[in-house]
Short mmCIF file of C-alpha atoms in Angstrom, two decimals:
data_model
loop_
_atom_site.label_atom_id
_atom_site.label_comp_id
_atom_site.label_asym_id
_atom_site.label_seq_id
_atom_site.Cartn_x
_atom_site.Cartn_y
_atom_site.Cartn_z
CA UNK A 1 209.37 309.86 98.98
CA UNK A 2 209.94 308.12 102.20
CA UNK A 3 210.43 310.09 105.10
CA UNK A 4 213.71 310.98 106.85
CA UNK A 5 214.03 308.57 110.02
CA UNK A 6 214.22 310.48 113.41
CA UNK A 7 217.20 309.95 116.07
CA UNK A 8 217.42 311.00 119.50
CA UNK A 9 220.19 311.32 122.19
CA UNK A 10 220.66 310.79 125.91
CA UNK A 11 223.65 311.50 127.72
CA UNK A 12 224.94 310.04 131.02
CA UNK A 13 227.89 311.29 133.04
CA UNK A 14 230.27 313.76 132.21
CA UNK A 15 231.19 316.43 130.08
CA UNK A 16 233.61 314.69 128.15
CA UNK A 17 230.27 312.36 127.01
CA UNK A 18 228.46 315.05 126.43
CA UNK A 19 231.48 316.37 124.04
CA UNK A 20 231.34 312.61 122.23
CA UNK A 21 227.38 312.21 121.98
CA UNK A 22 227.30 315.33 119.72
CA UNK A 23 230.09 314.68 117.49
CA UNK A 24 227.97 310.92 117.14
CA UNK A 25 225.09 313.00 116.38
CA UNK A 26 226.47 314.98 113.98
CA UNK A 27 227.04 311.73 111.81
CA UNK A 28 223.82 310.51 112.07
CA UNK A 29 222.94 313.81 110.52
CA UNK A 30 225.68 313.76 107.86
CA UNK A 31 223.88 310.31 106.79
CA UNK A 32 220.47 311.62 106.44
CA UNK A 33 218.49 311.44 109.78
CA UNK A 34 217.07 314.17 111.69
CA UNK A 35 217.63 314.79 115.42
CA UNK A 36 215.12 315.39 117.71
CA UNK A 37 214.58 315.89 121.43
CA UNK A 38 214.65 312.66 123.32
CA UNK A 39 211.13 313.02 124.52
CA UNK A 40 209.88 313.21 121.23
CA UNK A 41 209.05 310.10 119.12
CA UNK A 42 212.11 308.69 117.00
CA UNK A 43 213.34 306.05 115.19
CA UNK A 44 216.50 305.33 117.00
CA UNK A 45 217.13 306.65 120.78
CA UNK A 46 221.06 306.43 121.34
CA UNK A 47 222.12 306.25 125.20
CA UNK A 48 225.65 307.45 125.96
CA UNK A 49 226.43 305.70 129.17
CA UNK A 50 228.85 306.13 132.28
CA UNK A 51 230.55 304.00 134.45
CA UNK A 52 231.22 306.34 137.19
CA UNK A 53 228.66 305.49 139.97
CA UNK A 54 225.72 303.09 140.48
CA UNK A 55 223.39 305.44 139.93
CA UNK A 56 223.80 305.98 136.58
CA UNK A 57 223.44 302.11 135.65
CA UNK A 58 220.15 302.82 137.11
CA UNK A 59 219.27 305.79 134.76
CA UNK A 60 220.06 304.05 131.80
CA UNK A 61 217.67 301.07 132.14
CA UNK A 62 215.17 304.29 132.98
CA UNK A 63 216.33 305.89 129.82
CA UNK A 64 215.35 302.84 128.14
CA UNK A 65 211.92 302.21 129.30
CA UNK A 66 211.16 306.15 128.55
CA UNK A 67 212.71 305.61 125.09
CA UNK A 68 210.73 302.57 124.20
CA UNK A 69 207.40 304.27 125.63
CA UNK A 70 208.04 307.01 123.21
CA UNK A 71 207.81 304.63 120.70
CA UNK A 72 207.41 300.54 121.50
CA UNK A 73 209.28 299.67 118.26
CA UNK A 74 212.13 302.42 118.27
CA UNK A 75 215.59 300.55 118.08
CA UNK A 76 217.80 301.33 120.84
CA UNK A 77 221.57 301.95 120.70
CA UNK A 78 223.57 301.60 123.69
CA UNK A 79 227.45 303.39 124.00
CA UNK A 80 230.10 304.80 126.11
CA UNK A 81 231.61 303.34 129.05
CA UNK A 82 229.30 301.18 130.35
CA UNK A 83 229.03 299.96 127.38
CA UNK A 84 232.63 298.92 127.05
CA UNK A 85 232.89 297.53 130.64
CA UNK A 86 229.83 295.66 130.98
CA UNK A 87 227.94 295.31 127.34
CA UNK A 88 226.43 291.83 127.95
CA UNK A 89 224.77 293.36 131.06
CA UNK A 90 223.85 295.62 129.07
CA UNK A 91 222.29 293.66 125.81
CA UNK A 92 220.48 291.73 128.50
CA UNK A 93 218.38 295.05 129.50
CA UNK A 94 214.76 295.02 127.84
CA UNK A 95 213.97 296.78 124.57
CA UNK A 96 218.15 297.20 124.10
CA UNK A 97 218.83 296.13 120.66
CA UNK A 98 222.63 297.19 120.10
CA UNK A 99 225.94 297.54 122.50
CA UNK A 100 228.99 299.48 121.25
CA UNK A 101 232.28 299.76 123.01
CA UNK A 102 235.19 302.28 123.38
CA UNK A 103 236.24 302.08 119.68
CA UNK A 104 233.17 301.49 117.85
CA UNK A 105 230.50 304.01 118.86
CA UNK A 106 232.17 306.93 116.72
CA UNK A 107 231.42 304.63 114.28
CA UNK A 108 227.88 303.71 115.07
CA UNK A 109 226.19 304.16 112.12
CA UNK A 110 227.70 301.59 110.15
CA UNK A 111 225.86 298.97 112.92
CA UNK A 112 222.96 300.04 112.08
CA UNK A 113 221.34 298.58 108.59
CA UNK A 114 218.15 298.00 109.13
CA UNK A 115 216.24 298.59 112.63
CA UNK A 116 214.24 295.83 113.24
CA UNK A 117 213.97 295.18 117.29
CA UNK A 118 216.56 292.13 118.06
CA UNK A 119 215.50 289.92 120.81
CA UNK A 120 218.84 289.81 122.53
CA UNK A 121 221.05 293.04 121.91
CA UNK A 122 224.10 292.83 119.48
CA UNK A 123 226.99 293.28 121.02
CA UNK A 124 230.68 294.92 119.55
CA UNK A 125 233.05 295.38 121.52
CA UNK A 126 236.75 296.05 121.16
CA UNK A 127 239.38 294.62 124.06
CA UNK A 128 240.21 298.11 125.89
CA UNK A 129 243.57 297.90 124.87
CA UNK A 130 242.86 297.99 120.90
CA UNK A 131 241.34 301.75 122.40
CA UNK A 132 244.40 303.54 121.14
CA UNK A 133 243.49 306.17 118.71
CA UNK A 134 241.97 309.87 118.82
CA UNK A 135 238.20 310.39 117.53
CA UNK A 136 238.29 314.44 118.64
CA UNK A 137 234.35 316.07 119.41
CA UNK A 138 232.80 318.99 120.78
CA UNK A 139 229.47 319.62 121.60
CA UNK A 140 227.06 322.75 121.06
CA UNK A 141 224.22 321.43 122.94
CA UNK A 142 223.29 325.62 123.76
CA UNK A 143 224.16 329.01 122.17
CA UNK A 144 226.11 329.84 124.88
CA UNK A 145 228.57 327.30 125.93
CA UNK A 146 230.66 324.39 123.96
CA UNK A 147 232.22 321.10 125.34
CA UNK A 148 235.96 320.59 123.45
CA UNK A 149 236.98 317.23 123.96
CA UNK A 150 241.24 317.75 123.77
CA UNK A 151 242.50 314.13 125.40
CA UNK A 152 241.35 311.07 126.22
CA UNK A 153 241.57 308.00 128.24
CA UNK A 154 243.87 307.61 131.41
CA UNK A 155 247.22 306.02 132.65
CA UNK A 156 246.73 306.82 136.08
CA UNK A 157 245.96 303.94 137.84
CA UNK A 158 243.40 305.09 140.87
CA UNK A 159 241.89 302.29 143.23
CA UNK A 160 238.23 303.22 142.66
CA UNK A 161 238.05 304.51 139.38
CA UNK A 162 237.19 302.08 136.25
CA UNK A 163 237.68 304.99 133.89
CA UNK A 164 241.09 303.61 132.45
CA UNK A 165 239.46 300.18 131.81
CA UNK A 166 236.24 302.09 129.61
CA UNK A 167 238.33 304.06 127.85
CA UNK A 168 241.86 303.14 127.82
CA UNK A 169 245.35 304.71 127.56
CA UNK A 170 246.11 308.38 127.47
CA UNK A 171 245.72 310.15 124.26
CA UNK A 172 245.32 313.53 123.10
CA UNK A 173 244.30 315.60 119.64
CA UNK A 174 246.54 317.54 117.82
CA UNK A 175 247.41 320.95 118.48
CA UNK A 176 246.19 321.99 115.17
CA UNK A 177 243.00 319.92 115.11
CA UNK A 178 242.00 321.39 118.53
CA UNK A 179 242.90 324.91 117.33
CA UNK A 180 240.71 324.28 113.77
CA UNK A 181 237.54 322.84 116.44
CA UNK A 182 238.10 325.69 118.58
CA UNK A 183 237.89 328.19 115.38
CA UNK A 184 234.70 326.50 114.12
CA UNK A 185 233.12 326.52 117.42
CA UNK A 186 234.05 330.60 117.91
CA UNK A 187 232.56 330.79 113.99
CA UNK A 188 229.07 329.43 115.60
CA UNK A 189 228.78 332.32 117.75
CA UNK A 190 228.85 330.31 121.26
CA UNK A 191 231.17 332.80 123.58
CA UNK A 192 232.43 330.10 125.76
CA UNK A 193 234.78 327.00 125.39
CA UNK A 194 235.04 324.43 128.10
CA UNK A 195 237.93 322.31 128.09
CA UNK A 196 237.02 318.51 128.94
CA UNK A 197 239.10 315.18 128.58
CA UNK A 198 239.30 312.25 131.06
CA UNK A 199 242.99 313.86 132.30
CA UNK A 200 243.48 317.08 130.78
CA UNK A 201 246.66 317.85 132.63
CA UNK A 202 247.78 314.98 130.89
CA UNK A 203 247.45 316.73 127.28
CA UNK A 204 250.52 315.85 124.51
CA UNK A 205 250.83 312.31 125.37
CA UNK A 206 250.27 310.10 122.16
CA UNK A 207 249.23 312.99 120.18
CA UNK A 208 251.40 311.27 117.15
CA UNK A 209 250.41 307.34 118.71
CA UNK A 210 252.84 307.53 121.12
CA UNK A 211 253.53 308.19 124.59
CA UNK A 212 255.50 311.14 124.48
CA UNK A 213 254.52 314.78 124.83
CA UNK A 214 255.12 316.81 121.40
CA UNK A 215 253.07 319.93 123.01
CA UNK A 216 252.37 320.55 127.01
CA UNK A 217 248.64 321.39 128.73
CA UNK A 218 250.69 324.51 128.75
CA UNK A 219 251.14 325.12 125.15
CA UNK A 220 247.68 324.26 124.72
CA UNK A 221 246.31 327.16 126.92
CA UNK A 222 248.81 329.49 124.97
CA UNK A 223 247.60 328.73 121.90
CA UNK A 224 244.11 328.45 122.06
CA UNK A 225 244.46 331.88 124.01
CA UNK A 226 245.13 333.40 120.38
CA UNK A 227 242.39 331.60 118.66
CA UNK A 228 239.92 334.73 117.08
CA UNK A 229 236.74 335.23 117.95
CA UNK A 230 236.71 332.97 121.26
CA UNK A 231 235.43 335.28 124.20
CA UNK A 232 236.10 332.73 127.27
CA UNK A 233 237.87 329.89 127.64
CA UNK A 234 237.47 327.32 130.64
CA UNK A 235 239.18 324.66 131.87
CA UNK A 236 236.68 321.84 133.12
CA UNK A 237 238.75 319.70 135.91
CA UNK A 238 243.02 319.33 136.20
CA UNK A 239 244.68 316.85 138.57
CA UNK A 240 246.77 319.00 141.14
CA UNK A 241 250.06 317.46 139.92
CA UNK A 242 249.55 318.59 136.77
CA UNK A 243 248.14 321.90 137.37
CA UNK A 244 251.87 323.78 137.15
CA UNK A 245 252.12 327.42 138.16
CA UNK A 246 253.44 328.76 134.66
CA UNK A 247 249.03 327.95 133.26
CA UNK A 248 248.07 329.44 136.95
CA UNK A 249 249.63 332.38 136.17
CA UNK A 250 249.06 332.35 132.47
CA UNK A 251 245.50 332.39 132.64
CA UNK A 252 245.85 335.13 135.39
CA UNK A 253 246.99 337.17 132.99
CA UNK A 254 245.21 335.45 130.15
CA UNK A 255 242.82 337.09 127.03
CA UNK A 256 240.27 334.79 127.19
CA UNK A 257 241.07 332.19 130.13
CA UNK A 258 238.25 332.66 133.04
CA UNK A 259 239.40 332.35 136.72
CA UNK A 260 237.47 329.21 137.72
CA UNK A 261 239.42 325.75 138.40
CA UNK A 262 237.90 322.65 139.17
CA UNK A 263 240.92 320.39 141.09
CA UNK A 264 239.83 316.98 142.09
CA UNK A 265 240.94 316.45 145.86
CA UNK A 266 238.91 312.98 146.53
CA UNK A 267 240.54 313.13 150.36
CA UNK A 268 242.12 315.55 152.65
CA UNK A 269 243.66 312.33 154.65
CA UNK A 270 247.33 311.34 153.18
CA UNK A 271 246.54 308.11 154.45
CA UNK A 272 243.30 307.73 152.13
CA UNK A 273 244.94 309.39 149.35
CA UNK A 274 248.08 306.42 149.20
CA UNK A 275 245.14 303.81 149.59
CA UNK A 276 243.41 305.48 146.41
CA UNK A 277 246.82 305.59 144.39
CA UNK A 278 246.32 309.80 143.85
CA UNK A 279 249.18 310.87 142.66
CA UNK A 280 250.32 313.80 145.07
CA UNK A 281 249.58 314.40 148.60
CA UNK A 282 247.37 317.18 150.80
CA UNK A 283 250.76 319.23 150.71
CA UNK A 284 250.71 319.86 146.81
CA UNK A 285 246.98 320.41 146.71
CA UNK A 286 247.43 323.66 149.30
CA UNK A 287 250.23 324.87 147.30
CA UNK A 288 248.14 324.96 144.19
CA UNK A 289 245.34 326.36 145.68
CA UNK A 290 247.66 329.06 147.54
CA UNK A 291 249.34 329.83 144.20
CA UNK A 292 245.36 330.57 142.43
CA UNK A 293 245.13 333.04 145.36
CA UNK A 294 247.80 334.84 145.18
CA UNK A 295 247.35 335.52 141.37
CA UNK A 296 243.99 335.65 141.24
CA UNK A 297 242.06 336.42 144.72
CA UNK A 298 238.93 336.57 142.98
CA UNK A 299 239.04 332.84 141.22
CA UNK A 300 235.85 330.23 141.95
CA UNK A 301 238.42 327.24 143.21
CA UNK A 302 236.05 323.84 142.95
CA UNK A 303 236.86 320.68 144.53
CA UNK A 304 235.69 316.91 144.01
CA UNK A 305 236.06 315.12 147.07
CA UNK A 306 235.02 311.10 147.87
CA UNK A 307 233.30 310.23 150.76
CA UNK A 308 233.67 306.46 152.37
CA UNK A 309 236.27 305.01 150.75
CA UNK A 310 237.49 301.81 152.38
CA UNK A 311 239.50 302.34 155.57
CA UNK A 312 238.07 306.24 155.85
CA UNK A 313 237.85 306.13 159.72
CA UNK A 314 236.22 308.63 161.66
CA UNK A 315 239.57 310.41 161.82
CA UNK A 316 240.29 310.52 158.44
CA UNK A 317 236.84 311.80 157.30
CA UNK A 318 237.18 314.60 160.10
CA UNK A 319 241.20 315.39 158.32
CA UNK A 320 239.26 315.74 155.41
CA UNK A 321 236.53 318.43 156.53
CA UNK A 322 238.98 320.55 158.57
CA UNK A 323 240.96 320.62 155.56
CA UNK A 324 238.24 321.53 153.74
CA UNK A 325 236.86 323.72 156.10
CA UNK A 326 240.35 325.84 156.41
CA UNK A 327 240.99 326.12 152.79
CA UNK A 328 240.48 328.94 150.89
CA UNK A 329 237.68 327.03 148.18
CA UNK A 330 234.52 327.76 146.78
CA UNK A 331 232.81 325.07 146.43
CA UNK A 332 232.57 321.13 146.45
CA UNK A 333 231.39 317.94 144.18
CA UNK A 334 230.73 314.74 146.82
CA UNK A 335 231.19 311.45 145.48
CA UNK A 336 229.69 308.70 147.60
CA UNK A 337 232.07 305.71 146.67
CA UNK A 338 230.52 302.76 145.20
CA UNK A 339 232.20 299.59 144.82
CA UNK A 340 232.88 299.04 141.07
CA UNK A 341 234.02 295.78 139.63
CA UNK A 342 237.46 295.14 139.02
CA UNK A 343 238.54 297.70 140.97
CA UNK A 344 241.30 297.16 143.54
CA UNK A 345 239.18 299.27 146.20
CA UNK A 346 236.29 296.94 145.71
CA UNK A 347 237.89 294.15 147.17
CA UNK A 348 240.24 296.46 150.36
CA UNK A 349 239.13 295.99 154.18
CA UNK A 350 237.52 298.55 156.26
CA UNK A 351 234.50 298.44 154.37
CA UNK A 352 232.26 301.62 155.42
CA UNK A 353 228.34 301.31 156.30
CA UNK A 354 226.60 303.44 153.72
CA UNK A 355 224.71 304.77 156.26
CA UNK A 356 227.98 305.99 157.40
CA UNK A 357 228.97 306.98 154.09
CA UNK A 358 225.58 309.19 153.64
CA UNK A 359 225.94 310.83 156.40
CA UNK A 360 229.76 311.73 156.00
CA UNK A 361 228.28 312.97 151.90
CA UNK A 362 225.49 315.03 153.87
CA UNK A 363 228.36 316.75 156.05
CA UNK A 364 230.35 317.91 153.13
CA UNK A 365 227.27 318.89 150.67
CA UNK A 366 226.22 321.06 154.02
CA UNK A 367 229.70 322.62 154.01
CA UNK A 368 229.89 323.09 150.55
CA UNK A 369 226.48 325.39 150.68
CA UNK A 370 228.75 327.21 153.12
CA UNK A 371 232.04 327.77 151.03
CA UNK A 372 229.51 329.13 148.07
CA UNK A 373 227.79 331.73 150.26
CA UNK A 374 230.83 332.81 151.61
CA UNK A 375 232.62 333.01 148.32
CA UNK A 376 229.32 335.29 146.73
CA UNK A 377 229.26 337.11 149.63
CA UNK A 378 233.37 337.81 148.61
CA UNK A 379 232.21 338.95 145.32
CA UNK A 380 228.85 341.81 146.04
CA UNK A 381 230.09 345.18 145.56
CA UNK A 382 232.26 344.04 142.59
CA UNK A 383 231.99 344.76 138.84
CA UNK A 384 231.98 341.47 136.62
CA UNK A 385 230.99 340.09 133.02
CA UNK A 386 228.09 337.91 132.83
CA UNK A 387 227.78 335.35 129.76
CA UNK A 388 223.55 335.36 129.90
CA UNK A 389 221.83 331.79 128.77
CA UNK A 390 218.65 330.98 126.92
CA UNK A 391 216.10 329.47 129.40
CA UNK A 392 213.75 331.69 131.10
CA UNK A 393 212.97 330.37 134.07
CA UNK A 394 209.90 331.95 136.39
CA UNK A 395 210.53 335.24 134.96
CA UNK A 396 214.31 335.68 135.36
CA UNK A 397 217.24 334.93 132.77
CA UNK A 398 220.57 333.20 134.18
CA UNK A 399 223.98 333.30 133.49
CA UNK A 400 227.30 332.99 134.92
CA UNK A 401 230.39 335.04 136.04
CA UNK A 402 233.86 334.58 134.77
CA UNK A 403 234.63 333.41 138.09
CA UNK A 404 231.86 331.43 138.21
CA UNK A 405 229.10 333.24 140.07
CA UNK A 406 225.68 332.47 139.25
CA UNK A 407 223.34 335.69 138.60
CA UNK A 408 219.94 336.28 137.79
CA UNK A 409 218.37 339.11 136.29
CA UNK A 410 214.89 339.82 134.82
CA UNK A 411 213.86 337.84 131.95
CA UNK A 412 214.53 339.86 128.49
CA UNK A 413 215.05 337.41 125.32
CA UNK A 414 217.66 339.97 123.53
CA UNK A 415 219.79 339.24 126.33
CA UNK A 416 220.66 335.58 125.54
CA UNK A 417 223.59 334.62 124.50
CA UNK A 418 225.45 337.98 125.31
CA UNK A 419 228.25 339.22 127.60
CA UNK A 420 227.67 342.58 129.75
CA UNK A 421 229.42 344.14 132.78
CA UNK A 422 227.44 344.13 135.67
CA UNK A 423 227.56 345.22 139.12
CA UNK A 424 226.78 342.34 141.83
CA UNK A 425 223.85 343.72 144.49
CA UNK A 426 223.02 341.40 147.18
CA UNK A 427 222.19 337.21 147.50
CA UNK A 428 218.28 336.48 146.86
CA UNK A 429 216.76 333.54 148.91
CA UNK A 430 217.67 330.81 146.21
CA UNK A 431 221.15 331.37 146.61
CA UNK A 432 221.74 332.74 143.36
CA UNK A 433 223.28 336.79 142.81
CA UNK A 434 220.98 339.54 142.03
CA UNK A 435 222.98 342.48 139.73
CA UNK A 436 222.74 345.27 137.80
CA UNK A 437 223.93 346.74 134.70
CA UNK A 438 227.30 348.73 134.70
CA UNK A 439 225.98 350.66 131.33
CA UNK A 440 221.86 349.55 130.58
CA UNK A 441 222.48 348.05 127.39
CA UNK A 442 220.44 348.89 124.43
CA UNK A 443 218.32 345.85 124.00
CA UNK A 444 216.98 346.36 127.53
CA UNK A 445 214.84 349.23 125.65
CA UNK A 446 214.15 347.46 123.08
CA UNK A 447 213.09 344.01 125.22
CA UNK A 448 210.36 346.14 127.63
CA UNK A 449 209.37 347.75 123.71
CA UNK A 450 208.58 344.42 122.56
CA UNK A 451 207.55 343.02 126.10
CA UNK A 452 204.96 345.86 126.20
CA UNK A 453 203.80 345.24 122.30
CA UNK A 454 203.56 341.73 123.24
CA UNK A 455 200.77 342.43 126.24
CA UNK A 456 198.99 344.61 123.98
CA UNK A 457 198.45 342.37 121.21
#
């Protein structure tokens, strides 16, 4: 009997790929292969790749080299959005033997009859605008923690940002399909959803192939806040504008909605947000992070922000950290911007050094170590539920907060994968929460029991 062939995965970028590579996986498995960790040996090492900064180009020609080191004659599969935006770039690379675009990689394993190694890749690629229907995923790449993939694509139209050429228009699942993934996910026993899509906010629009909005981001969170069996519910990252204050104070009140939003700012200068085409100003982005506040003091309140954009002066950068600085936040994501073909921004004046631009990123990362201490610090002395995760790492097991704190606790294997109150004690020197149980649960007993049985054997 010939043996099963072997596939692994690699996953660039977000979590909306991550969402996509598993739902890809699971067909390879549906047709007979088995997966297996990426630095094992396999038949067929798939790259999901991302468009969003240089450095990831970079990572994926890495990917490949480890890949083909694994195994010199493994076939290599190349998708996602670099894929779509630059695939003969890509079939160029060494050892790459196939390139799919936006609309074919769901369907990857009809490319791939036999595996022999092609000497230039094959390349299939839709135009981005034949992008125009749903493939819904979700990924369960832990116990803990799922990825549900609700939208898609993106009409927003952003000077820097190649996302709506990858993966073209705005679309979203049905309410009932993301309600039926959501109910097999919860059946799994992973406690936690996260909510990802390209423009979440944006949720409704061609749900039926068409640009109008049969169900709201609102009616989404309202629903899936009734789905049995789901413990937590997150929402991954919402454009301001379409953050409204009926889901701010839904989820303040919500079942299984945590208090953690992740609102991308990209500058705290009007001026730099007209030149990036955002679609609100620094006004709106106060009010919504006022409005969290006042509903929820508590919340973790994340921020993406861009550093060096063309034209960012001195001045503006400065706007940007005060306004930073003064708001109420918890934490930040930098972006360095990197000039991406076909971009408006790529071809604007008022180009900015990068040595400017690193230092500007280094300011902000250095402030956002700040916001996080200051935002634990807001939290010790408070009673919270921690959602504990599977790795144990130098003796200690990990998990996170509702509102997004990160604690540690000692290592004890019966704890993965469950929830438990816990008081939060005091910052240890790797910046991470130390706690203690509210009630010691039972399988703290029974963890030392084994621990001790373990030494003793």
């Amino acid at each position: 009997m010939e043996a099963r062939k072997k596939v692994a995965f690699y996953t660039l970028g977000c979590k909306l790929n991550f969402s996509e590579t598993s739902t890809i996986a699971r067909s390879f498995q549906d047709e007979g292969f088995d997966r297996v960790d990426f630095e094992d040996p396999a038949d067929i090492y798939v790259i999901n790749t991302c468009s969003v900064t240089e450095n990831a180009d970079k990572q994926f020609k890495q990917m490949v080299r480890k890949a083909l080191k694994k195994n010199d004659k493994a076939f290599v599969a190349a998708v996602g959005c670099y894929a779509q935006l630059k695939p003969e770039e890509l079939a160029a690379v060494d050892g790459v033997d196939l390139v799919l675009g936006a609309t074919e990689k769901f369907k990857i394993t009809d490319y791939i009859n036999d595996l022999s190694k092609n000497d230039m890749g094959e390349v299939h690629s839709c135009e981005i605008s034949e992008a125009d229907f749903y493939v819904g995923s979700y990924s369960i790449g832990d116990r803990t923690r799922a990825f549900l993939k609700v939208q898609d694509g993106c009409d927003y139209k952003c000077t820097y940002c190649t996302i709506p050429l990858a993966r073209g228009i705005s679309r979203s699942d049905t309410l009932e399909n993301v309600l039926k993934n959501a109910a097999e996910i919860s059946a799994q026993n992973i406690r936690e959803i996260v909510l990802t899509g390209v423009n979440i906010g944006d949720y409704g629009k061609g749900e039926f192939g068409n640009k109008k909005h049969e169900h709201t981001f609102y009616e989404l969170v309202q629903e899936l806040d009734k789905v049995e069996g789901i413990e937590r519910l997150r929402i991954s990252s919402i454009e301001p504008n379409l953050l409204k204050n009926e889901t701010i104070e839904f989820v303040s009140k919500s079942r299984t909605f945590v208090p953690h939003f992740h609102i991308p700012l990209q500058s705290g200068s009007n001026d730099i947000l007209k030149l990036m085409r955002r679609r609100y100003l620094r006004e709106v982005y106060t009010e919504r992070v006022n409005k969290i506040r006042e509903v929820m003091p508590h919340a973790c309140i994340g921020v993406d922000v861009i550093v060096g954009f063309p034209g960012e002066t001195d001045a503006h950068f400065l706007e940007t950290y005060n306004f930073l600085n003064e708001m109420d936040i918890s934490y930040l994501h930098v972006f360095t911007y990197s000039e991406r073909d076909n971009t408006p921004a790529a071809t604007m004046d008022g180009t900015v050094p990068n040595n400017v631009r690193a230092k500007r990123s280094k300011m902000l990362r250095g402030l956002s170590v700040k916001k996080r201490r200051a935002f634990y610090e807001g939290q010790l002395g408070t009673t919270r539920t921690v959602l504990f995760e599977s790795e144990n790492r130098e003796g200690y097991i990990h998990g996170f907060t509702e509102n997004y704190v990160k604690v540690k606790m000692h290592w004890n294997p019966e704890l993965v994968n469950t929830l438990h109150e816990v008081n939060l004690i005091s910052i240890d020197d790797d910046g991470m929460v130390k706690a203690e149980f509210v009630n010691k649960p039972e399988v703290f007993d029974a963890g030392i029991i084994n621990a001790f049985e373990t030494l003793l054997a």
